[in-house]
């Protein structure tokens, strides 16, 4: 059975091209923000990166780093890129090239229910090796608190956070992705994702 812990971890791939990214989305009554922390390797370039988008600034910011700046620790799980750090229950995003600082603590992640048929959100496809793109949901929803600083103004965050990740050697050029976890009845989640590879 594929474990939840395995999905969190870095899938060390020596193949090129390869990519892996951890995504989180935080929403409260003031702001919605999304961050991706990841690595990308091609024949021409190997980089670590941080991408940030939020509703106070209608443009995505991305900072690229030398792959050596990506420091991974398996136990306890931790990723750091310069001044930014990502742990299971703590996220801090800060760089002089980013207009935003994000600092969040979060409660215990809510996992999806698993079976032998569907050990992950990918269902039986989770058992296939060498998939071009793999997808994992590592936190359906949990409470988060902290702050976001943008243009010298600090926004106190009291909201919910969702986390997922992707890895492989080719991200779909086209895909349909519909998701909702804002429902009248709590703890209901809906996902529909169809990749189209070319």
Short mmCIF file of C-alpha atoms in Angstrom, two decimals:
data_model
loop_
_atom_site.label_atom_id
_atom_site.label_comp_id
_atom_site.label_asym_id
_atom_site.label_seq_id
_atom_site.Cartn_x
_atom_site.Cartn_y
_atom_site.Cartn_z
CA UNK A 1 0.00 0.00 0.00
CA UNK A 2 1.28 3.46 -0.86
CA UNK A 3 1.46 5.50 2.32
CA UNK A 4 0.54 9.09 3.02
CA UNK A 5 4.12 9.68 4.22
CA UNK A 6 5.50 8.54 0.86
CA UNK A 7 3.38 11.08 -0.96
CA UNK A 8 4.75 13.96 1.15
CA UNK A 9 8.35 13.06 0.43
CA UNK A 10 10.63 14.06 -2.43
CA UNK A 11 10.63 11.46 -5.22
CA UNK A 12 14.32 11.51 -6.03
CA UNK A 13 14.43 11.10 -9.80
CA UNK A 14 17.69 10.87 -11.71
CA UNK A 15 15.85 11.06 -15.02
CA UNK A 16 15.82 14.21 -17.10
CA UNK A 17 13.46 15.90 -17.67
CA UNK A 18 11.93 15.77 -14.20
CA UNK A 19 9.90 18.05 -11.97
CA UNK A 20 8.30 18.06 -8.53
CA UNK A 21 6.21 20.73 -6.89
CA UNK A 22 4.36 21.19 -3.59
CA UNK A 23 1.31 23.45 -3.91
CA UNK A 24 -0.74 25.07 -1.20
CA UNK A 25 -3.74 27.36 -1.26
CA UNK A 26 -4.83 29.41 1.72
CA UNK A 27 -8.13 31.26 1.92
CA UNK A 28 -9.53 33.56 4.59
CA UNK A 29 -12.00 36.46 4.55
CA UNK A 30 -9.32 38.95 3.37
CA UNK A 31 -7.18 37.15 0.84
CA UNK A 32 -6.71 33.98 -1.21
CA UNK A 33 -3.09 33.00 -1.87
CA UNK A 34 -1.39 30.16 -3.72
CA UNK A 35 2.25 29.09 -3.50
CA UNK A 36 4.26 26.44 -5.35
CA UNK A 37 7.65 25.28 -4.10
CA UNK A 38 9.48 22.97 -6.46
CA UNK A 39 12.32 21.81 -8.66
CA UNK A 40 12.58 21.39 -12.43
CA UNK A 41 15.31 19.62 -14.39
CA UNK A 42 15.91 19.68 -18.14
CA UNK A 43 18.94 19.02 -20.33
CA UNK A 44 19.61 22.76 -20.41
CA UNK A 45 18.74 23.85 -16.89
CA UNK A 46 18.20 22.64 -13.35
CA UNK A 47 16.47 24.98 -10.93
CA UNK A 48 14.55 25.29 -7.72
CA UNK A 49 11.71 27.79 -7.70
CA UNK A 50 9.01 29.50 -5.68
CA UNK A 51 5.83 30.85 -7.29
CA UNK A 52 3.38 33.11 -5.45
CA UNK A 53 -0.03 34.41 -6.45
CA UNK A 54 -2.67 36.14 -4.34
CA UNK A 55 -5.79 38.22 -4.78
CA UNK A 56 -4.14 41.46 -3.65
CA UNK A 57 -1.84 41.36 -6.68
CA UNK A 58 -3.29 40.09 -9.96
CA UNK A 59 -0.01 38.69 -11.28
CA UNK A 60 2.07 35.64 -10.52
CA UNK A 61 5.61 36.08 -9.16
CA UNK A 62 8.30 33.46 -9.65
CA UNK A 63 11.83 33.35 -8.26
CA UNK A 64 14.34 30.84 -9.66
CA UNK A 65 17.26 29.46 -7.63
CA UNK A 66 20.25 27.24 -8.16
CA UNK A 67 19.22 23.61 -7.62
CA UNK A 68 21.79 23.47 -4.79
CA UNK A 69 19.69 25.99 -2.84
CA UNK A 70 16.95 23.35 -2.56
CA UNK A 71 17.63 21.56 0.75
CA UNK A 72 15.45 18.54 1.51
CA UNK A 73 15.16 16.60 4.76
CA UNK A 74 13.11 13.41 4.87
CA UNK A 75 12.55 13.03 8.63
CA UNK A 76 11.11 15.21 9.89
CA UNK A 77 9.93 16.43 6.50
CA UNK A 78 11.40 19.81 5.61
CA UNK A 79 12.26 21.77 2.47
CA UNK A 80 14.19 25.02 2.54
CA UNK A 81 15.16 27.38 -0.27
CA UNK A 82 17.27 30.23 1.10
CA UNK A 83 15.03 32.06 3.63
CA UNK A 84 11.89 30.08 2.77
CA UNK A 85 10.96 26.89 4.60
CA UNK A 86 8.18 24.36 4.14
CA UNK A 87 7.28 21.81 6.82
CA UNK A 88 4.17 19.73 7.49
CA UNK A 89 2.79 22.23 9.97
CA UNK A 90 4.66 25.42 9.09
CA UNK A 91 5.26 27.50 5.96
CA UNK A 92 7.43 30.58 5.63
CA UNK A 93 7.93 32.23 2.22
CA UNK A 94 10.34 35.15 2.02
CA UNK A 95 12.69 36.48 -0.65
CA UNK A 96 13.88 39.97 -1.55
CA UNK A 97 12.66 39.35 -5.12
CA UNK A 98 9.12 38.61 -3.91
CA UNK A 99 6.73 41.38 -2.95
CA UNK A 100 5.04 39.12 -0.40
CA UNK A 101 6.05 37.43 2.84
CA UNK A 102 3.88 34.53 4.04
CA UNK A 103 4.17 32.93 7.47
CA UNK A 104 1.62 30.26 8.45
CA UNK A 105 1.11 27.53 11.01
CA UNK A 106 -1.48 24.85 10.34
CA UNK A 107 -3.34 22.16 12.20
CA UNK A 108 -3.25 18.45 11.48
CA UNK A 109 -3.76 17.80 7.73
CA UNK A 110 -6.95 16.04 6.70
CA UNK A 111 -6.15 12.98 4.59
CA UNK A 112 -8.29 11.36 1.93
CA UNK A 113 -9.77 7.95 2.71
CA UNK A 114 -7.83 5.18 1.01
CA UNK A 115 -8.48 1.61 -0.11
CA UNK A 116 -6.37 -1.05 -1.80
CA UNK A 117 -8.09 -0.16 -5.07
CA UNK A 118 -7.45 3.56 -4.57
CA UNK A 119 -4.46 4.07 -2.25
CA UNK A 120 -4.18 7.70 -3.39
CA UNK A 121 -6.27 10.27 -5.26
CA UNK A 122 -4.98 8.67 -8.49
CA UNK A 123 -6.96 5.50 -7.80
CA UNK A 124 -5.52 2.31 -9.36
CA UNK A 125 -3.19 4.42 -11.54
CA UNK A 126 -1.13 4.98 -8.39
CA UNK A 127 0.31 1.48 -8.84
CA UNK A 128 1.65 2.19 -12.31
CA UNK A 129 5.36 2.94 -12.49
CA UNK A 130 6.94 5.64 -14.59
CA UNK A 131 3.79 7.71 -15.06
CA UNK A 132 4.50 10.94 -16.94
CA UNK A 133 2.76 12.91 -14.21
CA UNK A 134 1.77 11.86 -10.69
CA UNK A 135 -0.65 13.72 -8.45
CA UNK A 136 -1.11 13.64 -4.68
CA UNK A 137 -3.44 15.40 -2.28
CA UNK A 138 -1.62 15.80 1.00
CA UNK A 139 -4.09 17.97 2.88
CA UNK A 140 -7.76 18.24 1.97
CA UNK A 141 -8.37 20.96 4.51
CA UNK A 142 -7.06 22.22 7.81
CA UNK A 143 -7.18 25.43 9.79
CA UNK A 144 -4.28 27.83 9.41
CA UNK A 145 -3.22 31.03 11.09
CA UNK A 146 -0.38 33.50 10.69
CA UNK A 147 0.21 36.53 8.54
CA UNK A 148 0.87 37.75 5.02
CA UNK A 149 2.85 40.94 4.41
CA UNK A 150 2.32 42.81 1.14
CA UNK A 151 3.41 46.36 0.31
CA UNK A 152 4.34 47.04 3.95
CA UNK A 153 0.86 46.06 5.14
CA UNK A 154 0.36 43.01 7.34
CA UNK A 155 -2.74 40.85 6.93
CA UNK A 156 -3.54 38.50 9.79
CA UNK A 157 -4.62 35.14 8.40
CA UNK A 158 -7.26 32.95 10.03
CA UNK A 159 -8.49 30.58 7.35
CA UNK A 160 -8.27 27.19 5.71
CA UNK A 161 -5.45 25.63 3.73
CA UNK A 162 -5.36 22.97 1.02
CA UNK A 163 -2.16 21.19 -0.15
CA UNK A 164 -1.23 18.94 -3.03
CA UNK A 165 1.76 18.05 -5.19
CA UNK A 166 2.76 16.82 -8.65
CA UNK A 167 5.87 15.07 -9.90
CA UNK A 168 7.11 13.22 -12.97
CA UNK A 169 8.84 14.07 -16.22
CA UNK A 170 6.09 15.78 -18.21
CA UNK A 171 3.23 17.95 -16.99
CA UNK A 172 0.10 17.77 -19.20
CA UNK A 173 -0.04 20.58 -21.75
CA UNK A 174 -3.83 20.58 -21.37
CA UNK A 175 -5.99 19.38 -18.53
CA UNK A 176 -9.40 19.89 -16.99
CA UNK A 177 -9.42 20.37 -13.24
CA UNK A 178 -12.55 21.09 -11.23
CA UNK A 179 -12.38 21.13 -7.45
CA UNK A 180 -14.45 22.37 -4.56
CA UNK A 181 -14.25 22.03 -0.80
CA UNK A 182 -16.50 24.97 0.08
CA UNK A 183 -19.73 23.08 0.69
CA UNK A 184 -22.82 23.55 2.82
CA UNK A 185 -22.08 20.27 4.57
CA UNK A 186 -18.64 20.14 6.07
CA UNK A 187 -15.96 17.69 4.91
CA UNK A 188 -17.35 17.15 1.43
CA UNK A 189 -14.88 17.41 -1.42
CA UNK A 190 -15.27 17.08 -5.17
CA UNK A 191 -12.50 16.49 -7.69
CA UNK A 192 -12.50 16.02 -11.44
CA UNK A 193 -9.22 16.03 -13.30
CA UNK A 194 -8.60 14.78 -16.84
CA UNK A 195 -5.08 15.26 -18.28
CA UNK A 196 -4.52 15.31 -22.02
CA UNK A 197 -0.98 14.34 -23.00
CA UNK A 198 0.53 15.23 -26.37
#
